[in-house]
Short mmCIF file of C-alpha atoms and ligand atoms in Angstrom, two decimals:
data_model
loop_
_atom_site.label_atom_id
_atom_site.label_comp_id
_atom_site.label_asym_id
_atom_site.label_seq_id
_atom_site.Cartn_x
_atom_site.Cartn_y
_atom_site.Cartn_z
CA UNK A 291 3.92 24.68 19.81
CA UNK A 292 0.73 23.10 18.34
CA UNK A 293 -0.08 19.62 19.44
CA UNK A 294 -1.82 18.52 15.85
CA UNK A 295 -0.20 15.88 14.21
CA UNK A 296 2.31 16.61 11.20
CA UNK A 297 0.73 16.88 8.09
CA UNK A 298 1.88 14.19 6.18
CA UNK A 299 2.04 13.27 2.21
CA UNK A 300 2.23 9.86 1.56
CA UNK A 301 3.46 8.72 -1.93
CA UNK A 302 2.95 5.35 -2.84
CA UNK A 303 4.95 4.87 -6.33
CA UNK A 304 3.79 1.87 -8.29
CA UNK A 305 0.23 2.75 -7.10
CA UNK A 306 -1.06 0.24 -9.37
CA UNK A 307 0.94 -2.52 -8.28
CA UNK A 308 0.42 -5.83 -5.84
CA UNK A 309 2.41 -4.83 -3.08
CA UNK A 310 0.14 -1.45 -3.18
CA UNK A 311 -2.97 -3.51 -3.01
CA UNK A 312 -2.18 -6.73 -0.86
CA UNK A 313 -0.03 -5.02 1.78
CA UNK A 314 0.48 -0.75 1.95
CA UNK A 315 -3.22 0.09 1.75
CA UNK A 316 -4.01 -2.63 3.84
CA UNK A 317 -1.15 -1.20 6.40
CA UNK A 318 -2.22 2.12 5.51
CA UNK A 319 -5.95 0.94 7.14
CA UNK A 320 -4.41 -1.07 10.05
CA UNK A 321 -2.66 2.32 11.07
CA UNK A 322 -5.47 4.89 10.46
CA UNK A 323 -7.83 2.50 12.50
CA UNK A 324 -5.29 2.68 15.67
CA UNK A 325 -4.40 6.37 15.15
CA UNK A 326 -7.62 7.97 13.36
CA UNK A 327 -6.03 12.07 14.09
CA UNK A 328 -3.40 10.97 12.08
CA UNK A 329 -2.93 13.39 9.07
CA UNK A 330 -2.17 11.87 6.13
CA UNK A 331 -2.76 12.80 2.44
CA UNK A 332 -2.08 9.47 0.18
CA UNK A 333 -1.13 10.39 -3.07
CA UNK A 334 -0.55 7.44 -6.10
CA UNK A 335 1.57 7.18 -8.76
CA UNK A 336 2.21 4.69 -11.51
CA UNK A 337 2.47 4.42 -15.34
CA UNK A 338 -1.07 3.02 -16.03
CA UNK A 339 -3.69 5.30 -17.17
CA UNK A 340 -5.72 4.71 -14.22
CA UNK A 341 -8.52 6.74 -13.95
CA UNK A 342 -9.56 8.78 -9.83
CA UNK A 343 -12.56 6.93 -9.97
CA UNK A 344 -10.26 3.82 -10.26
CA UNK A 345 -7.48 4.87 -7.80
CA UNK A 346 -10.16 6.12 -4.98
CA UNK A 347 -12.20 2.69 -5.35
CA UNK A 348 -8.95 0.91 -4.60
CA UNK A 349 -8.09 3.12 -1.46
CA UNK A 350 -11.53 2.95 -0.35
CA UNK A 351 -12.11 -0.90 -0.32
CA UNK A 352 -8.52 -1.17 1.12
CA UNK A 353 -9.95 0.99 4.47
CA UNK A 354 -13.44 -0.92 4.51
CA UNK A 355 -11.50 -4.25 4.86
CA UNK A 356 -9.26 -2.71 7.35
CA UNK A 357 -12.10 -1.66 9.77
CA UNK A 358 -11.47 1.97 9.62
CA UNK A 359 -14.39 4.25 10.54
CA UNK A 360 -16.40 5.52 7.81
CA UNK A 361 -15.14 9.25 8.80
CA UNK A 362 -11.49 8.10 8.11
CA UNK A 363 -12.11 6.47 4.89
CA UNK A 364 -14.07 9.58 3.54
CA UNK A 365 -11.35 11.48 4.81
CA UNK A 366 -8.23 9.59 3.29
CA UNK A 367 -10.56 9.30 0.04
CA UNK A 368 -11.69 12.96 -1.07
CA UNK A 369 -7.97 14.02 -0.19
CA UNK A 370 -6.35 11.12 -2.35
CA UNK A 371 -5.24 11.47 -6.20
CA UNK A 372 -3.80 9.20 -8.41
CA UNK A 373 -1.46 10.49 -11.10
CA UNK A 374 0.09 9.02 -13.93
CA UNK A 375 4.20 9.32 -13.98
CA UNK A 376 6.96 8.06 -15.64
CA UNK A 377 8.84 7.44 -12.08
CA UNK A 378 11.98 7.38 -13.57
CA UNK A 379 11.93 10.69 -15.53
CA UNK A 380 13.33 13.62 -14.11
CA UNK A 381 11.00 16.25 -15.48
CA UNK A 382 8.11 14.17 -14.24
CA UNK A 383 9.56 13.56 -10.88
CA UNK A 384 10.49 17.17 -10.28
CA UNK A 385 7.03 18.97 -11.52
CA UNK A 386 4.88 16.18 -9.68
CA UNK A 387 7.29 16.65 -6.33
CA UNK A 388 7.03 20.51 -6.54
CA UNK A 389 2.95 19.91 -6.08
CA UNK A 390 3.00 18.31 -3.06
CA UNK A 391 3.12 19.73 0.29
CA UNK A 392 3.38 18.37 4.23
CA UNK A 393 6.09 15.91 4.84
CA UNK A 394 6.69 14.26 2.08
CA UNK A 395 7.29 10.23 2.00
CA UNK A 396 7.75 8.65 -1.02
CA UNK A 397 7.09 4.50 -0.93
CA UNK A 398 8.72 2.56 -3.98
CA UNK A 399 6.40 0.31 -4.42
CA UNK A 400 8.51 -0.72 -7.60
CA UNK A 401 10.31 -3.24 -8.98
CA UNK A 402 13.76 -3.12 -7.65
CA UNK A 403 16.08 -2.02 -11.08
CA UNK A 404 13.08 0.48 -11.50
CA UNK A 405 13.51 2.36 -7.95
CA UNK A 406 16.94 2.78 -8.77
CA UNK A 407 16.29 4.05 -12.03
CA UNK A 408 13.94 6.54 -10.03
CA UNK A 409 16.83 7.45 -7.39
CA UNK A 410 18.97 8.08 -10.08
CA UNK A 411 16.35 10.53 -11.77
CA UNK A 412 15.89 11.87 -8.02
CA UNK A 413 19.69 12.67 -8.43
CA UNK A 414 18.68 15.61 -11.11
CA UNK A 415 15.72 16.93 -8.89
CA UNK A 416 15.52 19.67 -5.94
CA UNK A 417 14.27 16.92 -3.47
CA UNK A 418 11.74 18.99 -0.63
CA UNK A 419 13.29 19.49 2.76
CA UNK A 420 13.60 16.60 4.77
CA UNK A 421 11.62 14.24 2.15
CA UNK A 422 11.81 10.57 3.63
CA UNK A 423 12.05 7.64 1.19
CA UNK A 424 10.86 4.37 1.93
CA UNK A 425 12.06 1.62 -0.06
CA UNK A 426 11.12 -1.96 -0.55
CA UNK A 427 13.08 -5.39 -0.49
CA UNK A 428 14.86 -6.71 -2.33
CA UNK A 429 17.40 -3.82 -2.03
CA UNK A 430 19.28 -4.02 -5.17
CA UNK A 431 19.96 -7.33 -7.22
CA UNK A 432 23.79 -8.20 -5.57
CA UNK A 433 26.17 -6.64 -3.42
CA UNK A 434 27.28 -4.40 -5.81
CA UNK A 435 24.04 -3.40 -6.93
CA UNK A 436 23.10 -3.03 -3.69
CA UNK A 437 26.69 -1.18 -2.66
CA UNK A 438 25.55 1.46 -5.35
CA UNK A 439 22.00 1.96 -4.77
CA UNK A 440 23.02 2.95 -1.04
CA UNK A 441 26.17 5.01 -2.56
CA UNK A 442 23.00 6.57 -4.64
CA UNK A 443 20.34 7.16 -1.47
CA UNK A 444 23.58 9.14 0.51
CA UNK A 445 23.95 11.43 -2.06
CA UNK A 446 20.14 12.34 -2.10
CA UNK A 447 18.56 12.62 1.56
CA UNK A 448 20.77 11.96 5.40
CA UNK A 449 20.49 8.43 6.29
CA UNK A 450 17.72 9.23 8.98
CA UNK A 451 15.54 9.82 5.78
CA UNK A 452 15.91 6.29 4.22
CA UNK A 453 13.86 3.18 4.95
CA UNK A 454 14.75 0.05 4.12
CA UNK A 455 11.80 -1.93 4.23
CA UNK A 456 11.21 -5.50 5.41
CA UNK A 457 7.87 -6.24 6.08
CA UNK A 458 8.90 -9.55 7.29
CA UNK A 459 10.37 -7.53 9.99
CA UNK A 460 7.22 -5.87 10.84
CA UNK A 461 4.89 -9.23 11.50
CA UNK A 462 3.95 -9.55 15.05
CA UNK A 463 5.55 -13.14 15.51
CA UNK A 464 8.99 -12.19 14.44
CA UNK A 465 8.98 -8.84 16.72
CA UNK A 466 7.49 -11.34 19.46
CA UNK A 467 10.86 -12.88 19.53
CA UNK A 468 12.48 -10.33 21.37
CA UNK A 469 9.86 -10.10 24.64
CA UNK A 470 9.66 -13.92 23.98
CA UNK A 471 13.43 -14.33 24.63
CA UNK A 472 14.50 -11.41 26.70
CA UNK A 473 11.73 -10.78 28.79
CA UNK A 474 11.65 -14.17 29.84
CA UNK A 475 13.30 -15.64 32.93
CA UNK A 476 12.75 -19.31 31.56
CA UNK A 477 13.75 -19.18 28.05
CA UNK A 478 16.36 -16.53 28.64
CA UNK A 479 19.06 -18.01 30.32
CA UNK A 480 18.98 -21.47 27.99
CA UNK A 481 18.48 -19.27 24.71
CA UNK A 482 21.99 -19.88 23.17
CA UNK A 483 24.15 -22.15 21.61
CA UNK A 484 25.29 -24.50 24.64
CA UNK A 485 21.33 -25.16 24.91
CA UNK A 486 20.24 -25.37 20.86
CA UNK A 487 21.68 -27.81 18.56
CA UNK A 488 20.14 -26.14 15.64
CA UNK A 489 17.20 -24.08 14.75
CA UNK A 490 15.17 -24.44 11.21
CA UNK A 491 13.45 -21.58 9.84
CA UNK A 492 10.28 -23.13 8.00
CA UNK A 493 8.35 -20.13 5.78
CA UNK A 494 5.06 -22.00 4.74
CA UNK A 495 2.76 -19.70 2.73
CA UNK A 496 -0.68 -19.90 1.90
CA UNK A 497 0.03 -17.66 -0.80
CA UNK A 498 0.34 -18.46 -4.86
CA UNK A 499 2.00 -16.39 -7.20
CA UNK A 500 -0.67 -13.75 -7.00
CA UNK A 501 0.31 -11.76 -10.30
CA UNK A 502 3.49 -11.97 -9.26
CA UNK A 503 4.98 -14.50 -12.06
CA UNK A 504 7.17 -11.28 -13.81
CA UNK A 505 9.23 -10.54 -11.03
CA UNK A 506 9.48 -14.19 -9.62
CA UNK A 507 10.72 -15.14 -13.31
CA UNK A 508 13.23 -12.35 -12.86
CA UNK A 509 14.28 -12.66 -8.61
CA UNK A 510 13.87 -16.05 -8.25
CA UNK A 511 12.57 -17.49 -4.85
CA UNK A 512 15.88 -17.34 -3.31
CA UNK A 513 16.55 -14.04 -3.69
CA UNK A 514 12.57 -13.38 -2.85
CA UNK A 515 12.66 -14.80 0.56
CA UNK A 516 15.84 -16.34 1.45
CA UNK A 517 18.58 -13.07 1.42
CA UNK A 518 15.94 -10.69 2.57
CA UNK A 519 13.32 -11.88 4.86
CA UNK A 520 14.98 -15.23 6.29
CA UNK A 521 18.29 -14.00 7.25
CA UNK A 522 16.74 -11.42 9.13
CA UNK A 523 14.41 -13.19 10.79
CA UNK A 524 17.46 -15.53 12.01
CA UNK A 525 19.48 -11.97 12.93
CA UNK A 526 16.20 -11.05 14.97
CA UNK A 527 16.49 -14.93 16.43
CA UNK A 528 19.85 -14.83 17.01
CA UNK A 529 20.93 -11.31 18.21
CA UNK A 530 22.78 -10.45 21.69
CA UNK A 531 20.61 -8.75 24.03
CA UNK A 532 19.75 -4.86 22.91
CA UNK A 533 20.65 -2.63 25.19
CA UNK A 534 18.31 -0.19 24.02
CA UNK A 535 14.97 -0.62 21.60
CA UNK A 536 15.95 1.40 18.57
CA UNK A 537 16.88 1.46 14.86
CA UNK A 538 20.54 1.76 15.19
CA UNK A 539 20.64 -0.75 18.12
CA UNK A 540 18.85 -3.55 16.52
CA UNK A 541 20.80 -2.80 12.94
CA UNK A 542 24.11 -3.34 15.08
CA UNK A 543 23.05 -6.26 16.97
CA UNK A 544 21.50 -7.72 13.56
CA UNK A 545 24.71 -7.01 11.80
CA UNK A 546 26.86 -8.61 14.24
CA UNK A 547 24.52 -11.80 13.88
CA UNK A 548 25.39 -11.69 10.52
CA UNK A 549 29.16 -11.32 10.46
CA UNK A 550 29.48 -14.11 13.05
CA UNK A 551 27.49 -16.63 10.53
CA UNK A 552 29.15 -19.05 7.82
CA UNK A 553 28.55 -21.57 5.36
CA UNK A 554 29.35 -25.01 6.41
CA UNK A 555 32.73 -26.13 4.69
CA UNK A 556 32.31 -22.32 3.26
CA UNK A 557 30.53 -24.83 0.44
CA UNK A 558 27.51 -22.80 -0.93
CA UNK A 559 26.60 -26.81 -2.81
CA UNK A 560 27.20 -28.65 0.02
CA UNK A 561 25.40 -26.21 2.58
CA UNK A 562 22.15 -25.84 0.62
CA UNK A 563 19.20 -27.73 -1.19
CA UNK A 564 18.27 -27.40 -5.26
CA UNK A 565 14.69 -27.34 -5.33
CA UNK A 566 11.43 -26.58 -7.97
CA UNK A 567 8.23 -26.00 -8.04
CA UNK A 568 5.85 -27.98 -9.64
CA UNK A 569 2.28 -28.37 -8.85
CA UNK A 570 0.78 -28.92 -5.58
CA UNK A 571 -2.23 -27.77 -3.34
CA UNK A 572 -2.49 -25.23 -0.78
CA UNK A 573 -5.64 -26.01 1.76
CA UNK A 574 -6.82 -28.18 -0.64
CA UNK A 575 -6.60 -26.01 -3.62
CA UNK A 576 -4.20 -26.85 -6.47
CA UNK A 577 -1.50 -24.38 -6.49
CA UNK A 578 1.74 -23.92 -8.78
CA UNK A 579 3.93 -23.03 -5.67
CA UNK A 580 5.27 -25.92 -4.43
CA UNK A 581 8.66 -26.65 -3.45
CA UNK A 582 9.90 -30.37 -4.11
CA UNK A 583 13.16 -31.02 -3.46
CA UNK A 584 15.94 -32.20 -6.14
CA UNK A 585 18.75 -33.30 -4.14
CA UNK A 586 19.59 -33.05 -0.77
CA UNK A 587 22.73 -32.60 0.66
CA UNK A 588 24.64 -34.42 3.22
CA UNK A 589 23.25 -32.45 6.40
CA UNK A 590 19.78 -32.88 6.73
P1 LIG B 837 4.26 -4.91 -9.45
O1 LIG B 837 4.96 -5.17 -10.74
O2 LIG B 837 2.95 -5.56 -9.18
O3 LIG B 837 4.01 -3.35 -9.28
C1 LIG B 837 4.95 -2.38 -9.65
C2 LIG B 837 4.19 -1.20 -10.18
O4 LIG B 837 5.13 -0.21 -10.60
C3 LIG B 837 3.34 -1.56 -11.40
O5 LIG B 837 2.07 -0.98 -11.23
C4 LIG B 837 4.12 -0.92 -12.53
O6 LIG B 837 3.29 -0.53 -13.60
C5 LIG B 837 4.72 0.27 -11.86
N1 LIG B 837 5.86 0.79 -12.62
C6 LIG B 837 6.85 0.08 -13.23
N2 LIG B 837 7.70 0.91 -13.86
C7 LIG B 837 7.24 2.17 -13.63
C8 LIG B 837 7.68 3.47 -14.02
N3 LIG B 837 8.80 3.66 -14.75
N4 LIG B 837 6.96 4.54 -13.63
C9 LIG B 837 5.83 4.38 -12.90
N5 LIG B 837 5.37 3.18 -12.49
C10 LIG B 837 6.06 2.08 -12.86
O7 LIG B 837 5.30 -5.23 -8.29
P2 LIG B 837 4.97 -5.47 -6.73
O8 LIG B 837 3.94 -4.50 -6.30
O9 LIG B 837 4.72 -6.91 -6.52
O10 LIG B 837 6.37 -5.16 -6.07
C11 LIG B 837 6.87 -3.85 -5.88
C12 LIG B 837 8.11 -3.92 -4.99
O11 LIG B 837 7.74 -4.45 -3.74
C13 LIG B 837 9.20 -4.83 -5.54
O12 LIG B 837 10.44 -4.28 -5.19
C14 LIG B 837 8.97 -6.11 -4.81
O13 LIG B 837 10.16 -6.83 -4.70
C15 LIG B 837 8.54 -5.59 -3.47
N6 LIG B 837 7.76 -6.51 -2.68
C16 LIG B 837 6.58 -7.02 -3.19
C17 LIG B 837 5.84 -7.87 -2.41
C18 LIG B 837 4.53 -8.41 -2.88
O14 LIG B 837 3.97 -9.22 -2.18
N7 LIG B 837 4.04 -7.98 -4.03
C19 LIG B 837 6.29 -8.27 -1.08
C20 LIG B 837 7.50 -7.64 -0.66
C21 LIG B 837 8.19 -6.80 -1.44
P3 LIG B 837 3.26 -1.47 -14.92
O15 LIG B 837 2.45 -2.64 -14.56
O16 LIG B 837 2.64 -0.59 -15.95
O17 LIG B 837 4.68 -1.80 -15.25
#
């Protein structure tokens, strides 16, 4: 058996995108600079006309930022392409998906209604063997939506073959909870709720709307950070001790943090704040993205 790494094809979809820009490449750079044998071929996709010039440019400043060696980043750039695709078109999807080779990962970097729209097309293609799709937050608009999109993803790829991404989940503070709390013979023993009256979750952001004023019109900031990256933060906070340190281990235990939490009174009003933004200042700055609070409820 050889010991070279897998070849792998990385798909970003919605190549053009801010999440592409702001946090995969950047990822993308963080992991080549740790792991430079790594073999990866990082092919984008997207409706713009973008041009290779355009595309490599992109890639290329992404990897300078990120420190990588100027081997990787030539490297990652001559093998990189950019195509334009109608993600959601099953003709498109299937000659574009025949091209490729390695292992295959496809990233929806998309806005949520259109990554289903793409599973569903994904539904009429021969997928290549043991393709692995990675897909962002939010997943789906509602439970339902949500309910169907997995329903969807079963019926294309085995569940060890989906990725359901957080990157909330990924930032070193919030996995530093778990060595924090369990490997510690202080904090350990008071961690639970004899000890804590109550624990607030504060998400400050240095960040504005960024480009991002579409989808926020359309998600909202509740649904942006509040369903997704919050409550799993808390599950992380809150879970029973993992027996072991792996996917299906921390999804229980996260689960089961989940299930065992409630709504005071079971009074969505009562147990939560209305809020707006109006203008405010970030570091200074004058920024648009500034909570102020309406009305407050009865628990502080
Ligand atoms: P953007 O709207 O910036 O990017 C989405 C990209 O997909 C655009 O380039 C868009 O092109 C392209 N696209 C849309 N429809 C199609 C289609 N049918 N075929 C091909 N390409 C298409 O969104 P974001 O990058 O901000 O977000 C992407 C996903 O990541 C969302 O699910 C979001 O919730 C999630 N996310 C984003 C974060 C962020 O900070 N940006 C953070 C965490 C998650 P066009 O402009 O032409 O429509």
């Amino acid at each position: 058996m050889s010991d070279a790494p897998e070849a792998v094809t990385l798909v970003i979809l919605g190549a053009s995108g801010d999440l592409t820009g702001r946090l995969l490449l950047p990822g993308l750079a963080t992991l080549l600079k740790a792991e430079p044998e790594l073999d990866v071929t990082l092919v984008g996709a997207s409706d713009l006309d973008w041009s290779q010039e355009k595309w490599a440019d992109r890639v290329s400043s992404a990897l300078t930022d990120g420190g990588c060696s100027a081997a990787g980043i030539r490297r990652l750039v001559e093998g990189t392409r950019y195509e334009r695709l109608d993600v959601t078109d099953a003709a498109q999807m299937q000659r574009f998906l025949t091209e490729l080779s390695g292992q295959i990962v496809l990233y929806f970097a998309l806005p949520p209604a259109v990554s289903m729209r793409s599973c569903e097309a994904l539904a009429h293609v021969d997928l290549p063997a043991g393709i692995r799709l990675a897909i962002e937050k939010p997943f789906g608009s509602d439970l339902t939506s949500a309910q169907q999109f997995n329903a969807l993803l079963a019926r294309l790829v085995p569940e060890e073959q989906i990725f359901r991404v957080d990157h909330f989940l990924g930032k070193a503070t919030v996995l530093n909870l778990l060595g924090l709390r369990f490997a510690n013979r202080i904090l350990e023993p008071v961690w639970n709720a004899t000890n804590i009256e109550r624990v607030e979750f504060v998400a400050d952001e240095t960040l504005a709307l960024e480009g991002r004023a579409r989808y926020y019109d359309h998600a909202g900031a509740l649904k942006d950070m509040i369903q997704s990256h919050l409550l799993l933060v808390m599950a992380m906070f809150a879970l029973e001790e993992p027996a072991r340190l792996d996917a299906v281990e921390l999804r229980d235990l996260m689960v089961h943090t989940l299930r065992s939490t409630h709504l005071w009174d079971n009074d969505p009003v009562a147990s939560s704040r209305r809020a707006r933004y109006t203008a405010g200042t970030i570091e200074g700055g004058r920024s648009r993205r500034t909570w102020t609070r309406k009305a407050s409820t009865r628990r502080p």
